[in-house]
Structures are given as structure tokens and as C-alpha cells.
Amino acid sequence: MARKGKTLSGIWKAGEEHLQVAAQVGRPIFFSRVQAGFPSPADDYVEGRLDLNAHLVRHPAATFFVRVAGDSMINAGIRPDDILVVDRSLDAADRRVVIAVIDGELTVKRLRMQNGRISLMAENPDYPDIEIQPSMAFEIWGVVTHVIHAF
Amino acid sequence: MTVFAIVDCNNFYVSCERVFNPALNGKPVIVLSNNDGCAVARSNEVKKLGIGMGSPVFKQKDTIEKHGIHVFSSNYALYGDMSRRVVQVLSEFSQDLEVYSIDESFLDISRVRPDRRTAFGRTLMATVKKFTGIPVSVGMARTKTLSKIAVRLAKKSAKADGVLDLTDPRHHDRALELTPVDDVWGVGWRYAKFLKVYGIANARQLRDADRTFIRKKMGVNGTRLIDELKGVSCYPLDRNPSQKKNITVSRSFGHAVTNLDGLREAVTSYAARGAEKLRREKLTAGLVTVFIMTDRFKPESFYYNTKTLRLAAPTSNSPEIIGAALAGLAEILRPDSLYKKAGIYLTELGPASMVQTVLFDPVDRERSARLMASLDAINTAMGKNTLTYASAGLSPSRPWHGMFNHRSPAWTTRWDQLPRVK
């Protein structure tokens, strides 16, 4: 992870990752500025705020965000316009939700690997499963680790 | 002895486009320079069609249409972000790393066991591809110049398949013979032309050329080149690339600019961008130079002039730098000319922490530093040019803006432009 900015001027030092900027705005340095009198009893317990960026992004160099454009994964809790956190450094395994490339298009589906066959399953009965044929241009683009949904 | 590896991203700009637009895989793709002038990156499919690097795109219109070549404007937000990711992955393989350009890095891999080098190169290549989607090639040798030769051959040779270890001198003669002198690192086209006149056409002939002759014609850099080709390292890994000597922001205009206002707007925005770069590098500038230029293809009316102004104190403050640039512009501006290009240089750069305060400084430095920090934070968070100076112009269509008619989205740096998945 990049360094943590502490003040507003620290924000641009922290780099250009926007999520980082968003996560770090307003990180406090002093809770009490009082020179005399009683300091805040909480000052000794400051631990810093929770960093959502660190929680969601394990491998910054390999992590990308994509936006969901359909309802094919609705029953997996992935809804239209949600943002997916995609980690390319992870190995795709059976039953993981992945971003795949089929015939030049990016798609989000659940990966199934059984008996030497690979298929991509939608989480919506309206969509057929796609069994990967040797003739298809197919590639795993990355593994989905989180979904960010705004209510 | 040191062993260098150079990691070179294959057709980098094209590869960046392909990561987010996989339909482009296997298709001919070119990326154009600023103003969509000429090809600055070509996919292998395009190279085979004979479209050269830097060839003006208007001359290739027929070829582009005939072969259905996909054409993109430069998308530096994307390329910069992808370059940073590649470097981040590489730094996990070797802490001794020099970022040489947007798509090339040198690594010190002396610690890797000799019999493991090729495997190391393969792992590195596979990891960068998996993590970032960018294909790279790796060349390894005892000098930087030889590693560049190795990586060039690694791309061309099917047997090497992207990784070539050229540390063993027994392979040098053949590798150097296969390298035209134009493709040797540090030999510009002028020297290449001259060397060929003297019968030196490939890297082996250069290595074995008469030292005194090369010294006389090319100076000390020429003899260093010979040494590097012999396996004697003259250029160590630059672990702390020396701080920038100057910052340049300049553009060719999409359409010629005639009026004073248009030019002032352009120069303001370049000066603001320059100041922003200074602050990002924690530097200050002592001098501001502004230049303007008319169309160089119209020699009868050609006009070029520059003006350099010294700042009251070294600074990275936008208003001060914009002020100096505009004052300079007013002195050199000739009305009734059709300007095609303008720009600013910032020189006498120094670290921001070293600035001596001037007695009776008219600027409240601390306050202006806070203002600049807020400005940069907002532009980082909300997108470039969210906050700009009014003298940079407010109308959305500015003729001095570059033309980027085929630019792909900022896939990795803007929330509103993320790739969409079905």
C-alpha cells in the first residue's frame, strides 16, 4: 500500500489512486488542539480510521474495477451498475465468480470446471449456461473478489 | 559482475488498449501521437503491413481502410496507470530497478543463479501478463547495451519466445551480427548513417571497429558503446534517477490560433500543468520560458520566438508561474500570425524544501502552498481540470486543444468510465 496521507496536503502525495484519496480524506491528526486544560480522554486511543481500500484491494498492481451492465448474475447479489473488484493475480478455481473474455467481450459469470469441461454459469434462470468449446476464443480475465452496491 | 535484465512491454500502447478491449486481439491496431498526427505504436499485424513508426496517418488512409485497421488516439491516463502497475509487479522481482521509460525498466538480476536465469525471465513475463494483461519481453546480459540487443532478438526469434539470456560471450558474435547498427542503443540515425558509410552496418562491426577512429568521430560515448558491446559495463543501474532538469509542457494546436485570447488560454493551461508537475515532484522552478511557433510547413510566414523570465523566488505556485508565462507571451506575441504550437519550459529546478525565503516576499508562501495542495487534491480526486484558472478559458470548445478524436475511455482512472461487463 502507498503511504497514508494525514492532512489535506498529504492527499496528493499519496498517489493517484482515487479510491485511496477518497478513503483518506479527513484522516485526523489532532483530536484536541487545546494548549491548556484537559486533553481529550480519547487521544491515547487513536488507532487511525479503517482503510476500506486496504480491505478491498489486496494486490493493487493487479486489481481493477469494472461496472456490471446486466442482470445475468442477479442471484449472486451482483446487480446492474454495481462495481466489481477484480483481482487478476488470483487463480481461477471451480465455482469462483470470474471476469472472462468470450469472443472479445468481457463477461461476469460463475466458473465451473468439472470432468475436464469448462463452463460459465449465469446466476439467473433467464440466461443459458455457456459451455466453452475449443473453437471459442476464451480467456479468464480476472477473479471477482467483492461487489460494491449502492442502495 | 552485474547482470542486467531489461523488461520491455510489447507494443505497449496497443497492449493497453487490448487489455480492456479484448476484441482487438489479433486485429491490426495503431495508436496515434498527440493531435492524431502519426502512428506512435503499432500492433504486430500493422508492422507486417509496412506502416512505419511515426508515419503520418493521413498518408495511410487507404491502407487503414483497406485492412480495417483500428485507430486510437493516445490515452496517456490509461498508459500511465498501466505502466505504474507493470513497474509495481517488477519491483517484487528485484528491488534494484530503474524505470527507463514508460514501457521499459532495467533490473539488476545478479543474484539469480546463472542456470535459473531463463526460467526467472519466463516467470517474470508470465506474472506481468497475468497481473496486468501486458505482454513483455526480457533481455539479459552483462551490460545495458547488450541487454537491449538481447530483448530485441527475444521479440524476433520464435525460439527465444520473449526471453533471451545473452550473458554467455559465445553467443555475442551471432547476436551482434543480427543487430543493425541503427538498432544499437544510443546510436542515433545520424551516426548510423555515417557509420554505414564507413562499412559499419551491424553491432558486431561496431564492436570490432577501430577504437581511435570511433573515439575521433563519436567521442567518449562512442568508445563507451564499444566497451558495452564487448561486455564491459559503462552504464550502471540508475537507482535514483537524477531529479528532473526541466519540465516542458507544449502542444501543437488542433487548429491554428490567431487571437491573443486563445494563445493566452493555451499558455495559462500549460503553465498550470507545469506547476502541477512541479508540485507532484516536490520541486520548484527558478525560470519560466514561454515559446510560440507558427506552421513550420509554411516557411514564408514562419515565426518562432521565446522569452525567459526569472521568478522572484523559486516557486511551484500556479498563479506566479502563470503570471510569468503570460508576461513573457505578451512580449513575443506578434499579431496576425497563425500559431500552430506553444509551450512552456520550467528550468533551474530545485527541491521544494530548499527554497530560501526572500525578505519582503509579497506572497504568503505557507498559505499559497495550502491552496495549491487543495487544488491538486481536488483535481486528483475529481478528474484533471476540475478546477482551472479562468485565464485558461471557460468555453468547452477551445481550438488550441489537441485533437483526440479516437480516444478510448480512461478505463482505470475514472469511475464513470470503468469497463462494462455483461
PDB file of N, CA and C in Angstrom, chain A residues 16-25 52-53 56-57 63-68 81-86 146-150, chain B residues 77 81 85 377-384 409-421:
ATOM      1  N   GLU A  16      -2.086   8.522  -7.107  1.00  0.00           N
ATOM      2  CA  GLU A  16      -3.194   8.892  -7.962  1.00  0.00           C
ATOM      3  C   GLU A  16      -4.347   7.916  -7.891  1.00  0.00           C
ATOM      4  N   GLU A  17      -4.244   6.956  -7.017  1.00  0.00           N
ATOM      5  CA  GLU A  17      -5.350   6.022  -6.919  1.00  0.00           C
ATOM      6  C   GLU A  17      -6.516   6.717  -6.230  1.00  0.00           C
ATOM      7  N   HIS A  18      -7.595   6.812  -6.951  1.00  0.00           N
ATOM      8  CA  HIS A  18      -8.687   7.638  -6.456  1.00  0.00           C
ATOM      9  C   HIS A  18      -9.334   7.072  -5.210  1.00  0.00           C
ATOM     10  N   LEU A  19      -9.414   5.763  -5.171  1.00  0.00           N
ATOM     11  CA  LEU A  19     -10.062   5.166  -4.027  1.00  0.00           C
ATOM     12  C   LEU A  19      -9.283   5.528  -2.772  1.00  0.00           C
ATOM     13  N   GLN A  20      -7.937   5.507  -2.964  1.00  0.00           N
ATOM     14  CA  GLN A  20      -7.090   5.856  -1.845  1.00  0.00           C
ATOM     15  C   GLN A  20      -7.379   7.275  -1.363  1.00  0.00           C
ATOM     16  N   VAL A  21      -7.504   8.158  -2.334  1.00  0.00           N
ATOM     17  CA  VAL A  21      -7.787   9.547  -1.991  1.00  0.00           C
ATOM     18  C   VAL A  21      -9.097   9.614  -1.213  1.00  0.00           C
ATOM     19  N   ALA A  22     -10.110   8.959  -1.748  1.00  0.00           N
ATOM     20  CA  ALA A  22     -11.415   9.007  -1.110  1.00  0.00           C
ATOM     21  C   ALA A  22     -11.347   8.438   0.304  1.00  0.00           C
ATOM     22  N   ALA A  23     -10.548   7.388   0.468  1.00  0.00           N
ATOM     23  CA  ALA A  23     -10.510   6.720   1.757  1.00  0.00           C
ATOM     24  C   ALA A  23      -9.743   7.534   2.786  1.00  0.00           C
ATOM     25  N   GLN A  24      -8.911   8.464   2.288  1.00  0.00           N
ATOM     26  CA  GLN A  24      -8.027   9.119   3.231  1.00  0.00           C
ATOM     27  C   GLN A  24      -8.396  10.553   3.564  1.00  0.00           C
ATOM     28  N   VAL A  25      -9.336  11.103   2.829  1.00  0.00           N
ATOM     29  CA  VAL A  25      -9.728  12.472   3.126  1.00  0.00           C
ATOM     30  C   VAL A  25     -10.206  12.530   4.570  1.00  0.00           C
ATOM     31  N   LEU A  52     -10.776   1.327   3.864  1.00  0.00           N
ATOM     32  CA  LEU A  52     -11.571   0.456   3.004  1.00  0.00           C
ATOM     33  C   LEU A  52     -10.746  -0.033   1.815  1.00  0.00           C
ATOM     34  N   ASN A  53      -9.865   0.817   1.353  1.00  0.00           N
ATOM     35  CA  ASN A  53      -9.010   0.466   0.231  1.00  0.00           C
ATOM     36  C   ASN A  53      -8.134  -0.751   0.561  1.00  0.00           C
ATOM     37  N   LEU A  56     -10.309  -3.923   0.588  1.00  0.00           N
ATOM     38  CA  LEU A  56     -10.841  -4.437  -0.677  1.00  0.00           C
ATOM     39  C   LEU A  56      -9.754  -4.788  -1.691  1.00  0.00           C
ATOM     40  N   VAL A  57      -8.584  -4.170  -1.549  1.00  0.00           N
ATOM     41  CA  VAL A  57      -7.561  -4.340  -2.577  1.00  0.00           C
ATOM     42  C   VAL A  57      -6.319  -4.985  -1.973  1.00  0.00           C
ATOM     43  N   THR A  63      -5.258  -5.217  -9.365  1.00  0.00           N
ATOM     44  CA  THR A  63      -6.686  -5.043  -9.087  1.00  0.00           C
ATOM     45  C   THR A  63      -7.314  -3.976  -9.976  1.00  0.00           C
ATOM     46  N   PHE A  64      -8.414  -4.335 -10.596  1.00  0.00           N
ATOM     47  CA  PHE A  64      -9.130  -3.434 -11.492  1.00  0.00           C
ATOM     48  C   PHE A  64     -10.592  -3.377 -11.066  1.00  0.00           C
ATOM     49  N   PHE A  65     -11.261  -2.290 -11.426  1.00  0.00           N
ATOM     50  CA  PHE A  65     -12.694  -2.165 -11.156  1.00  0.00           C
ATOM     51  C   PHE A  65     -13.454  -2.226 -12.476  1.00  0.00           C
ATOM     52  N   VAL A  66     -14.570  -2.940 -12.470  1.00  0.00           N
ATOM     53  CA  VAL A  66     -15.423  -2.965 -13.668  1.00  0.00           C
ATOM     54  C   VAL A  66     -16.858  -2.714 -13.237  1.00  0.00           C
ATOM     55  N   ARG A  67     -17.693  -2.270 -14.179  1.00  0.00           N
ATOM     56  CA  ARG A  67     -19.084  -1.994 -13.851  1.00  0.00           C
ATOM     57  C   ARG A  67     -20.003  -3.027 -14.499  1.00  0.00           C
ATOM     58  N   VAL A  68     -21.004  -3.462 -13.760  1.00  0.00           N
ATOM     59  CA  VAL A  68     -21.905  -4.514 -14.224  1.00  0.00           C
ATOM     60  C   VAL A  68     -22.952  -3.908 -15.167  1.00  0.00           C
ATOM     61  N   ASP A  81     -25.172  -2.016 -12.677  1.00  0.00           N
ATOM     62  CA  ASP A  81     -24.491  -0.802 -12.213  1.00  0.00           C
ATOM     63  C   ASP A  81     -23.624  -1.006 -10.974  1.00  0.00           C
ATOM     64  N   ASP A  82     -23.586  -2.207 -10.421  1.00  0.00           N
ATOM     65  CA  ASP A  82     -22.661  -2.464  -9.317  1.00  0.00           C
ATOM     66  C   ASP A  82     -21.218  -2.383  -9.824  1.00  0.00           C
ATOM     67  N   ILE A  83     -20.310  -2.108  -8.885  1.00  0.00           N
ATOM     68  CA  ILE A  83     -18.891  -2.121  -9.234  1.00  0.00           C
ATOM     69  C   ILE A  83     -18.288  -3.406  -8.682  1.00  0.00           C
ATOM     70  N   LEU A  84     -17.530  -4.087  -9.517  1.00  0.00           N
ATOM     71  CA  LEU A  84     -16.863  -5.306  -9.070  1.00  0.00           C
ATOM     72  C   LEU A  84     -15.382  -5.041  -8.871  1.00  0.00           C
ATOM     73  N   VAL A  85     -14.832  -5.594  -7.801  1.00  0.00           N
ATOM     74  CA  VAL A  85     -13.392  -5.537  -7.568  1.00  0.00           C
ATOM     75  C   VAL A  85     -12.810  -6.820  -8.155  1.00  0.00           C
ATOM     76  N   VAL A  86     -11.900  -6.672  -9.105  1.00  0.00           N
ATOM     77  CA  VAL A  86     -11.366  -7.821  -9.831  1.00  0.00           C
ATOM     78  C   VAL A  86      -9.872  -7.932  -9.572  1.00  0.00           C
ATOM     79  N   HIS A 146     -14.981  -8.809  -4.697  1.00  0.00           N
ATOM     80  CA  HIS A 146     -16.014  -8.074  -3.963  1.00  0.00           C
ATOM     81  C   HIS A 146     -16.978  -7.424  -4.939  1.00  0.00           C
ATOM     82  N   VAL A 147     -18.165  -7.163  -4.438  1.00  0.00           N
ATOM     83  CA  VAL A 147     -19.114  -6.359  -5.212  1.00  0.00           C
ATOM     84  C   VAL A 147     -19.464  -5.125  -4.388  1.00  0.00           C
ATOM     85  N   ILE A 148     -19.489  -3.985  -5.049  1.00  0.00           N
ATOM     86  CA  ILE A 148     -19.836  -2.732  -4.360  1.00  0.00           C
ATOM     87  C   ILE A 148     -21.188  -2.274  -4.909  1.00  0.00           C
ATOM     88  N   HIS A 149     -22.182  -2.264  -4.017  1.00  0.00           N
ATOM     89  CA  HIS A 149     -23.537  -1.930  -4.444  1.00  0.00           C
ATOM     90  C   HIS A 149     -24.007  -0.676  -3.704  1.00  0.00           C
ATOM     91  N   ALA A 150     -24.567   0.259  -4.439  1.00  0.00           N
ATOM     92  CA  ALA A 150     -25.128   1.462  -3.805  1.00  0.00           C
ATOM     93  C   ALA A 150     -26.632   1.303  -3.702  1.00  0.00           C
TER      94      ALA A 150
ATOM     95  N   ALA B  77      -3.696   8.774 -19.757  1.00  0.00           N
ATOM     96  CA  ALA B  77      -4.189   8.422 -18.423  1.00  0.00           C
ATOM     97  C   ALA B  77      -4.112   6.906 -18.254  1.00  0.00           C
ATOM     98  N   ASP B  81      -1.168   4.714 -16.000  1.00  0.00           N
ATOM     99  CA  ASP B  81      -1.621   3.839 -14.920  1.00  0.00           C
ATOM    100  C   ASP B  81      -1.131   2.410 -15.142  1.00  0.00           C
ATOM    101  N   ARG B  85       1.556   0.008 -12.882  1.00  0.00           N
ATOM    102  CA  ARG B  85       1.245  -1.356 -12.426  1.00  0.00           C
ATOM    103  C   ARG B  85       2.348  -2.334 -12.824  1.00  0.00           C
ATOM    104  N   ALA B 377      -5.434  18.242  -4.864  1.00  0.00           N
ATOM    105  CA  ALA B 377      -6.228  17.153  -4.292  1.00  0.00           C
ATOM    106  C   ALA B 377      -7.565  17.047  -5.012  1.00  0.00           C
ATOM    107  N   ILE B 378      -8.168  18.198  -5.277  1.00  0.00           N
ATOM    108  CA  ILE B 378      -9.473  18.176  -5.949  1.00  0.00           C
ATOM    109  C   ILE B 378      -9.320  17.659  -7.379  1.00  0.00           C
ATOM    110  N   ASN B 379      -8.275  18.115  -8.079  1.00  0.00           N
ATOM    111  CA  ASN B 379      -8.094  17.650  -9.451  1.00  0.00           C
ATOM    112  C   ASN B 379      -7.714  16.171  -9.516  1.00  0.00           C
ATOM    113  N   THR B 380      -7.054  15.680  -8.478  1.00  0.00           N
ATOM    114  CA  THR B 380      -6.742  14.251  -8.456  1.00  0.00           C
ATOM    115  C   THR B 380      -8.008  13.442  -8.214  1.00  0.00           C
ATOM    116  N   ALA B 381      -8.815  13.915  -7.273  1.00  0.00           N
ATOM    117  CA  ALA B 381      -9.991  13.146  -6.884  1.00  0.00           C
ATOM    118  C   ALA B 381     -11.103  13.233  -7.919  1.00  0.00           C
ATOM    119  N   MET B 382     -11.267  14.371  -8.541  1.00  0.00           N
ATOM    120  CA  MET B 382     -12.453  14.580  -9.386  1.00  0.00           C
ATOM    121  C   MET B 382     -12.119  14.628 -10.870  1.00  0.00           C
ATOM    122  N   GLY B 383     -10.868  14.427 -11.209  1.00  0.00           N
ATOM    123  CA  GLY B 383     -10.505  14.440 -12.622  1.00  0.00           C
ATOM    124  C   GLY B 383      -9.760  15.713 -12.962  1.00  0.00           C
ATOM    125  N   LYS B 384      -8.804  15.527 -13.880  1.00  0.00           N
ATOM    126  CA  LYS B 384      -7.982  16.639 -14.338  1.00  0.00           C
ATOM    127  C   LYS B 384      -8.842  17.821 -14.750  1.00  0.00           C
ATOM    128  N   PRO B 409     -11.778   5.169 -23.446  1.00  0.00           N
ATOM    129  CA  PRO B 409     -12.069   5.687 -22.108  1.00  0.00           C
ATOM    130  C   PRO B 409     -10.876   5.565 -21.158  1.00  0.00           C
ATOM    131  N   ALA B 410     -10.901   6.357 -20.089  1.00  0.00           N
ATOM    132  CA  ALA B 410      -9.887   6.229 -19.030  1.00  0.00           C
ATOM    133  C   ALA B 410     -10.328   5.059 -18.151  1.00  0.00           C
ATOM    134  N   TRP B 411     -10.146   3.849 -18.662  1.00  0.00           N
ATOM    135  CA  TRP B 411     -10.701   2.634 -18.050  1.00  0.00           C
ATOM    136  C   TRP B 411     -10.355   2.472 -16.574  1.00  0.00           C
ATOM    137  N   THR B 412      -9.142   2.888 -16.195  1.00  0.00           N
ATOM    138  CA  THR B 412      -8.646   2.543 -14.858  1.00  0.00           C
ATOM    139  C   THR B 412      -8.556   3.741 -13.921  1.00  0.00           C
ATOM    140  N   THR B 413      -8.892   4.933 -14.409  1.00  0.00           N
ATOM    141  CA  THR B 413      -8.684   6.100 -13.554  1.00  0.00           C
ATOM    142  C   THR B 413      -9.930   6.955 -13.367  1.00  0.00           C
ATOM    143  N   ARG B 414     -11.063   6.574 -13.960  1.00  0.00           N
ATOM    144  CA  ARG B 414     -12.292   7.362 -13.790  1.00  0.00           C
ATOM    145  C   ARG B 414     -13.448   6.416 -13.484  1.00  0.00           C
ATOM    146  N   TRP B 415     -14.159   6.725 -12.385  1.00  0.00           N
ATOM    147  CA  TRP B 415     -15.294   5.881 -12.000  1.00  0.00           C
ATOM    148  C   TRP B 415     -16.351   5.815 -13.101  1.00  0.00           C
ATOM    149  N   ASP B 416     -16.525   6.925 -13.815  1.00  0.00           N
ATOM    150  CA  ASP B 416     -17.593   6.953 -14.822  1.00  0.00           C
ATOM    151  C   ASP B 416     -17.171   6.305 -16.132  1.00  0.00           C
ATOM    152  N   GLN B 417     -15.944   5.794 -16.193  1.00  0.00           N
ATOM    153  CA  GLN B 417     -15.506   5.199 -17.460  1.00  0.00           C
ATOM    154  C   GLN B 417     -15.018   3.758 -17.294  1.00  0.00           C
ATOM    155  N   LEU B 418     -15.419   3.108 -16.216  1.00  0.00           N
ATOM    156  CA  LEU B 418     -14.982   1.732 -15.980  1.00  0.00           C
ATOM    157  C   LEU B 418     -15.435   0.817 -17.117  1.00  0.00           C
ATOM    158  N   PRO B 419     -14.651  -0.240 -17.383  1.00  0.00           N
ATOM    159  CA  PRO B 419     -15.100  -1.217 -18.389  1.00  0.00           C
ATOM    160  C   PRO B 419     -16.432  -1.827 -17.948  1.00  0.00           C
ATOM    161  N   ARG B 420     -17.306  -2.130 -18.892  1.00  0.00           N
ATOM    162  CA  ARG B 420     -18.608  -2.701 -18.548  1.00  0.00           C
ATOM    163  C   ARG B 420     -18.601  -4.192 -18.848  1.00  0.00           C
ATOM    164  N   VAL B 421     -19.149  -4.968 -17.915  1.00  0.00           N
ATOM    165  CA  VAL B 421     -19.204  -6.416 -18.110  1.00  0.00           C
ATOM    166  C   VAL B 421     -20.652  -6.871 -18.075  1.00  0.00           C
TER     167      VAL B 421
END
